[in-house]
XYZ file of N, CA and C in Angstrom:
504
model
N -34.172 71.326 92.246
C -32.876 70.481 91.699
C -32.568 71.670 90.438
N -31.305 71.577 90.001
C -30.807 72.308 88.703
C -31.027 71.410 87.573
N -31.577 71.889 86.426
C -31.862 71.174 85.474
C -31.192 71.930 84.123
N -30.968 71.144 83.165
C -30.418 71.655 81.991
C -30.997 71.250 80.772
N -30.549 71.758 79.622
C -31.300 71.158 78.455
C -31.129 69.874 78.354
N -30.065 69.460 78.591
C -29.733 67.872 78.548
C -30.623 66.724 79.288
N -31.297 67.638 80.108
C -32.336 66.553 80.922
C -33.725 66.420 80.030
N -33.856 67.299 79.289
C -35.163 67.407 78.281
C -34.628 67.312 76.770
N -33.901 66.433 76.163
C -33.660 66.428 74.772
C -34.886 66.364 74.188
N -35.031 66.886 72.864
C -36.038 66.992 71.891
C -35.531 66.306 70.658
N -35.724 64.965 70.412
C -35.133 64.510 69.342
C -36.272 63.989 68.091
N -37.439 64.226 68.755
C -38.607 63.683 67.476
C -39.784 64.717 67.802
N -40.622 64.891 67.112
C -41.838 65.587 67.211
C -42.709 64.313 67.869
N -43.910 64.601 68.417
C -45.188 64.025 68.968
C -45.384 62.958 67.722
N -45.597 61.634 67.924
C -45.891 60.375 67.174
C -46.923 60.971 66.025
N -46.523 60.824 64.729
C -47.526 61.087 63.651
C -47.460 62.394 63.202
N -46.589 63.363 63.676
C -46.705 64.853 63.429
C -45.256 65.318 62.588
N -44.288 64.456 62.309
C -43.526 64.651 61.625
C -42.045 64.816 62.305
N -40.893 65.335 61.874
C -39.790 65.128 62.387
C -39.051 66.599 62.788
N -38.401 66.445 63.724
C -37.969 67.948 64.608
C -36.318 67.821 64.522
N -35.715 68.745 63.711
C -34.602 68.597 63.739
C -33.632 70.185 64.395
N -32.868 70.359 65.010
C -32.268 71.459 65.341
C -31.560 71.855 64.510
N -31.408 73.347 64.036
C -31.030 73.840 62.966
C -30.141 75.139 63.708
N -28.991 75.693 62.636
C -28.527 76.902 63.179
C -28.994 78.029 63.445
N -28.840 78.808 64.775
C -29.531 79.798 64.987
C -29.102 81.140 64.514
N -27.985 81.128 63.871
C -27.234 82.323 63.613
C -27.671 82.808 62.137
N -28.593 81.968 61.404
C -28.911 82.657 60.169
C -30.351 82.081 59.760
N -30.972 83.134 59.129
C -32.417 82.821 58.700
C -32.463 81.302 57.798
N -33.418 80.526 58.049
C -33.190 79.264 56.950
C -33.957 79.557 55.877
N -34.787 80.429 55.835
C -35.337 80.804 54.652
C -35.552 82.211 54.079
N -35.566 82.748 53.118
C -35.891 84.078 52.563
C -37.299 84.456 53.341
N -37.501 85.836 53.854
C -38.577 86.066 54.540
C -38.911 85.632 55.827
N -37.861 85.335 56.580
C -38.140 84.484 57.983
C -38.233 85.701 58.971
N -39.227 85.211 59.806
C -39.642 86.535 60.864
C -39.007 86.177 62.080
N -38.273 87.268 62.673
C -37.579 87.174 63.903
C -37.805 88.687 64.747
N -37.654 88.339 65.978
C -37.884 89.652 66.776
C -36.652 90.455 66.605
N -36.821 91.609 66.212
C -35.448 92.540 66.054
C -34.759 93.037 67.490
N -35.754 93.132 68.469
C -35.323 93.272 69.704
C -35.737 92.182 70.724
N -35.054 91.316 71.152
C -35.422 90.222 72.299
C -35.825 90.729 73.483
N -36.989 90.350 74.081
C -37.122 90.837 75.484
C -35.979 90.909 76.220
N -35.785 91.749 77.264
C -35.150 91.748 78.391
C -34.945 90.295 79.077
N -33.905 89.744 79.078
C -33.568 88.622 79.797
C -33.873 87.245 79.104
N -34.248 87.595 77.832
C -34.717 86.284 76.926
C -33.376 86.153 75.986
N -33.153 84.818 75.458
C -32.214 84.437 74.549
C -32.677 83.358 73.585
N -32.296 83.489 72.372
C -32.522 82.612 71.494
C -32.134 81.419 71.821
N -32.550 80.340 72.493
C -31.946 79.072 72.978
C -31.942 77.882 71.775
N -33.012 77.839 71.058
C -33.007 76.636 69.960
C -33.931 77.215 68.550
N -33.412 76.683 67.567
C -34.097 76.815 66.238
C -34.118 75.503 65.748
N -35.783 75.084 65.441
C -35.926 73.685 64.741
C -36.691 73.992 63.410
N -36.324 72.682 62.671
C -37.122 72.823 61.515
C -38.078 71.580 61.659
N -39.341 71.628 61.384
C -40.226 70.916 61.694
C -41.016 70.299 60.359
N -40.568 68.957 59.934
C -41.206 68.557 58.451
C -42.184 67.765 58.899
N -43.260 68.273 58.306
C -44.826 67.168 58.340
C -45.356 66.926 57.169
N -45.818 65.941 56.857
C -46.551 65.123 55.930
C -48.025 66.086 55.747
N -48.142 66.889 54.643
C -49.424 67.505 54.503
C -50.208 66.987 53.174
N -51.409 67.315 53.112
C -52.049 67.058 51.848
C -51.559 67.513 50.687
N -50.986 66.921 49.669
C -50.709 67.654 48.616
C -51.802 68.763 48.007
N -51.583 70.087 47.776
C -52.487 70.888 47.115
C -52.853 70.569 45.751
N -51.966 69.703 45.003
C -51.982 69.501 43.465
C -52.990 68.550 43.521
N -53.261 67.426 44.519
C -54.062 66.191 44.502
C -55.534 66.677 43.953
N -56.085 66.199 43.142
C -57.585 66.501 42.669
C -58.307 65.826 43.025
N -58.198 64.617 43.873
C -59.209 63.745 44.364
C -59.439 62.542 43.678
N -59.096 62.755 42.314
C -59.456 61.556 41.458
C -58.604 60.425 41.773
N -58.671 59.301 41.095
C -57.970 57.992 41.686
C -56.680 58.304 40.846
N -56.486 58.668 39.673
C -54.837 58.902 39.214
C -54.139 60.019 40.242
N -54.670 60.591 40.997
C -53.609 61.543 41.837
C -53.456 60.909 43.233
N -53.778 59.549 43.360
C -53.603 58.969 44.809
C -52.099 58.162 45.051
N -51.802 58.278 46.085
C -50.527 57.831 46.341
C -50.509 56.205 46.358
N -51.632 55.861 46.644
C -51.818 54.270 46.868
C -53.428 53.930 47.318
N -53.665 52.923 47.786
C -54.867 52.524 48.119
C -54.609 51.622 49.341
N -55.812 51.649 50.207
C -55.723 51.108 51.609
C -57.270 50.323 51.610
N -57.511 49.057 51.595
C -58.498 48.423 51.790
C -59.460 48.859 50.600
N -58.915 49.111 49.258
C -59.973 49.337 48.216
C -60.267 51.219 48.113
N -59.993 51.665 49.008
C -60.240 52.902 48.939
C -58.856 53.916 48.559
N -59.189 54.957 48.080
C -57.985 55.804 47.604
C -57.320 56.543 48.847
N -55.960 56.743 48.754
C -55.418 57.662 49.899
C -54.639 58.817 49.051
N -54.924 59.917 49.717
C -54.701 61.314 49.145
C -53.167 61.392 48.971
N -52.504 61.854 48.332
C -51.215 62.229 47.900
C -50.627 63.053 49.346
N -49.630 62.822 49.815
C -48.740 63.930 50.876
C -47.684 64.467 50.291
N -47.356 65.702 50.864
C -45.734 66.075 50.605
C -45.229 66.287 51.836
N -43.977 66.373 51.691
C -43.379 67.157 53.118
C -43.281 68.437 53.030
N -43.569 69.086 54.279
C -43.460 70.763 54.453
C -42.680 70.892 55.577
N -41.848 71.926 55.175
C -41.261 72.366 56.620
C -41.710 73.621 56.923
N -41.872 73.840 58.109
C -42.151 75.128 59.033
C -41.068 75.154 60.043
N -40.941 76.254 60.871
C -39.654 76.443 61.706
C -40.082 76.991 63.081
N -39.279 76.645 64.149
C -39.652 77.099 65.377
C -38.382 77.567 66.098
N -38.645 78.828 66.708
C -37.659 79.583 67.482
C -37.926 79.495 69.027
N -36.950 79.060 69.836
C -37.645 78.737 71.222
C -36.415 79.856 72.150
N -37.220 81.022 72.604
C -36.604 81.927 73.299
C -36.842 81.795 74.870
N -35.539 81.909 75.770
C -35.767 81.476 76.937
C -35.236 82.374 77.894
N -36.138 82.613 79.211
C -36.003 83.367 80.099
C -36.094 82.603 81.634
N -35.281 81.851 82.426
C -35.496 80.969 83.112
C -36.499 80.131 82.851
N -37.728 80.239 83.497
C -38.483 78.994 83.328
C -39.721 79.564 82.252
N -39.473 80.808 81.877
C -40.351 81.376 80.646
C -40.001 81.177 79.540
N -40.787 81.018 78.539
C -40.516 80.899 76.952
C -41.329 81.938 76.122
N -40.732 82.204 75.089
C -41.545 82.846 73.913
C -41.187 81.685 72.848
N -42.255 81.358 71.845
C -41.954 80.381 70.993
C -42.657 80.801 69.744
N -42.000 81.046 68.544
C -42.116 81.684 67.582
C -42.251 80.490 66.590
N -43.356 80.144 65.734
C -43.515 79.192 64.967
C -44.275 79.656 63.581
N -43.708 79.259 62.501
C -43.852 79.887 61.126
C -43.440 79.120 60.124
N -44.207 79.313 59.091
C -44.149 78.406 57.695
C -45.246 78.673 56.767
N -45.384 77.595 55.852
C -46.358 77.798 54.783
C -47.795 77.534 55.469
N -49.031 78.319 55.275
C -50.274 77.800 55.795
C -50.396 76.467 55.831
N -49.944 75.828 54.795
C -50.399 74.236 54.736
C -49.931 73.500 55.893
N -49.110 73.926 56.638
C -48.553 73.334 57.994
C -48.759 73.933 59.003
N -49.871 75.071 59.055
C -50.274 75.548 59.970
C -51.138 75.050 61.029
N -50.950 74.848 62.261
C -51.453 74.278 63.345
C -52.741 75.185 63.594
N -53.734 74.654 64.302
C -55.011 75.114 64.715
C -54.471 76.067 65.933
N -55.325 77.255 66.092
C -55.002 78.204 67.150
C -56.212 78.539 67.973
N -55.955 79.340 69.029
C -57.168 79.835 69.866
C -57.951 80.869 69.030
N -59.454 80.722 69.341
C -60.168 81.507 68.777
C -60.663 82.468 69.392
N -60.690 82.432 70.804
C -61.291 83.469 71.438
C -60.072 84.713 71.594
N -60.251 85.811 71.692
C -59.140 86.920 71.573
C -59.446 88.097 71.076
N -58.676 88.772 70.486
C -59.051 90.222 70.094
C -57.901 90.317 68.766
N -58.264 91.107 67.581
C -57.582 91.519 66.635
C -56.484 92.728 66.792
N -55.266 92.904 66.729
C -54.586 94.199 66.953
C -53.770 94.319 65.667
N -53.211 95.597 65.700
C -52.669 95.691 64.129
C -51.102 95.825 64.508
N -50.252 95.118 63.939
C -48.830 95.161 63.852
C -48.255 95.705 62.796
N -47.241 96.825 62.896
C -46.637 97.179 61.635
C -46.240 96.373 60.660
N -45.302 95.470 61.157
C -44.831 94.495 60.156
C -45.607 93.345 59.589
N -46.477 92.892 60.580
C -47.182 91.485 60.422
C -48.640 91.871 60.158
N -49.214 93.256 60.122
C -50.517 93.459 59.703
C -51.451 92.963 60.916
N -52.644 92.328 60.393
C -53.447 92.088 61.476
C -53.122 90.936 62.291
N -53.095 90.840 63.817
C -52.699 89.788 64.555
C -53.627 89.410 65.495
N -54.014 88.118 65.607
C -55.071 87.767 66.647
C -54.343 87.351 67.942
N -54.869 87.815 68.829
C -54.014 87.582 70.253
C -55.084 87.052 71.429
N -54.977 85.787 71.883
C -55.699 85.057 72.853
C -54.786 84.956 74.173
N -55.608 84.826 75.128
C -54.678 84.123 76.206
C -55.659 83.076 77.069
N -54.863 82.186 77.436
C -55.507 80.936 77.937
C -54.523 80.195 79.229
N -55.059 79.048 79.324
C -54.538 78.476 80.338
C -53.033 77.888 80.136
N -52.688 77.728 78.849
C -51.315 77.660 78.331
C -50.471 78.746 78.001
N -51.056 79.804 78.249
C -50.064 81.124 77.714
C -50.880 81.983 76.903
N -50.243 83.001 76.561
C -50.667 83.681 75.417
C -50.189 83.504 74.165
N -51.026 83.462 73.020
C -50.841 83.204 71.748
C -51.113 84.274 70.980
N -50.413 84.474 69.774
C -50.741 85.529 68.604
C -50.553 84.767 67.262
N -51.344 84.914 66.501
C -51.427 84.168 65.106
C -51.308 85.589 63.998
N -50.506 85.350 62.885
C -50.712 86.271 61.919
C -50.536 85.585 60.471
N -50.954 86.112 59.592
C -50.735 85.884 58.147
C -50.231 86.804 57.457
N -48.782 87.361 57.400
C -48.209 88.511 56.708
C -48.371 88.331 55.572
N -48.256 89.495 54.660
C -48.199 89.508 53.238
C -47.314 88.790 52.566
N -46.135 89.031 53.337
C -44.981 88.372 52.840
C -44.163 87.683 53.924
N -43.585 86.373 53.543
C -43.664 85.826 52.102
C -45.434 85.305 51.972
N -45.812 85.191 50.889
C -47.339 84.935 50.639
C -47.473 83.532 51.145
N -48.774 83.325 51.629
C -49.108 81.887 52.096
C -48.169 81.509 53.448
N -47.872 82.516 54.065
C -46.971 82.198 55.440
C -47.898 82.451 56.721
N -47.728 81.660 57.780
C -48.130 82.000 58.909
C -47.048 82.259 59.846
N -47.558 83.177 60.930
C -46.379 83.185 62.239
C -47.305 82.928 63.534
N -47.010 82.315 64.208
C -47.553 82.137 65.630
C -46.446 82.234 66.553
N -46.815 82.889 67.556
C -45.998 83.652 68.609
C -46.896 83.339 69.993
N -46.299 82.097 71.057
C -46.904 81.963 72.079
C -45.795 82.206 73.086
N -46.245 82.321 74.282
C -45.395 82.536 75.402
C -46.204 82.530 77.040
N -45.326 82.239 77.787
C -45.750 82.272 79.024
C -45.340 83.689 79.935
N -45.976 84.571 79.076
C -45.686 86.315 79.386
C -47.077 86.739 79.470
N -47.052 87.869 80.153
C -48.444 88.694 80.060
C -48.460 89.026 78.484
N -49.730 89.438 78.178
C -50.525 89.751 76.909
C -49.660 91.027 76.277
N -49.517 91.872 76.993
C -48.888 93.394 76.672
C -47.420 92.801 76.220
N -46.542 91.836 77.171
C -45.170 91.715 76.546
C -45.279 90.914 75.394
N -46.249 89.814 74.937
C -46.269 89.218 74.074
C -46.432 90.157 72.645
N -47.464 90.999 72.798
C -47.616 91.826 71.700
C -46.584 92.821 71.465
N -45.675 93.041 72.577
C -44.374 93.914 72.394
C -43.508 93.154 71.590
N -43.149 91.906 71.698
C -42.241 91.095 71.089
C -42.833 90.936 69.851
N -44.120 90.718 69.432
C -44.939 90.584 68.109
C -44.360 91.917 67.186
N -44.817 92.959 67.988
C -44.427 94.564 67.350
C -43.063 94.501 66.831
N -42.036 93.724 67.542
C -40.551 94.156 67.034
C -40.049 93.121 66.016
N -41.066 92.202 65.434
C -40.714 91.320 64.382
C -40.518 91.902 63.271
N -39.329 91.408 62.470
C -39.063 91.799 61.300
C -38.786 90.726 60.168
N -38.734 90.869 58.956
C -38.529 89.764 58.161
C -37.361 90.041 57.527
N -36.581 88.831 57.152
C -35.165 88.898 56.398
C -35.222 88.895 55.113
């Protein structure tokens, strides 16, 4: 069958994980935004999203005066909304997805794999698994930022895409 984006609308993030909103693809949403300077042959930037998640407020000290409320007599830690960003590159049925943002919103990553050096991003951890190949980095700028790149591409192709990334 012939399928289009309209057949698979993304209107919300999975339950409990935040809100997902499509944003303009033609501008960087924040200073220091990482993007591929050279998109791999056949790929195009299909979507850009802002993912807003509630995360533990780093200024919370754990004492009762720093709580948002109580549930059943126990303190509930304060949370704040944190934005991260997702770029979706598509080539037919293959994808390369770049997820980036403050480390407070960083998802867990594959642990097996190898560390490689990227000129722009520094040390990058690359791992392959049943869901594809994933690379994760913590560049020096912006400070406290993560960049995860995942794809349904061979490891060498994903590493090439990572090596082409530049910051705005």
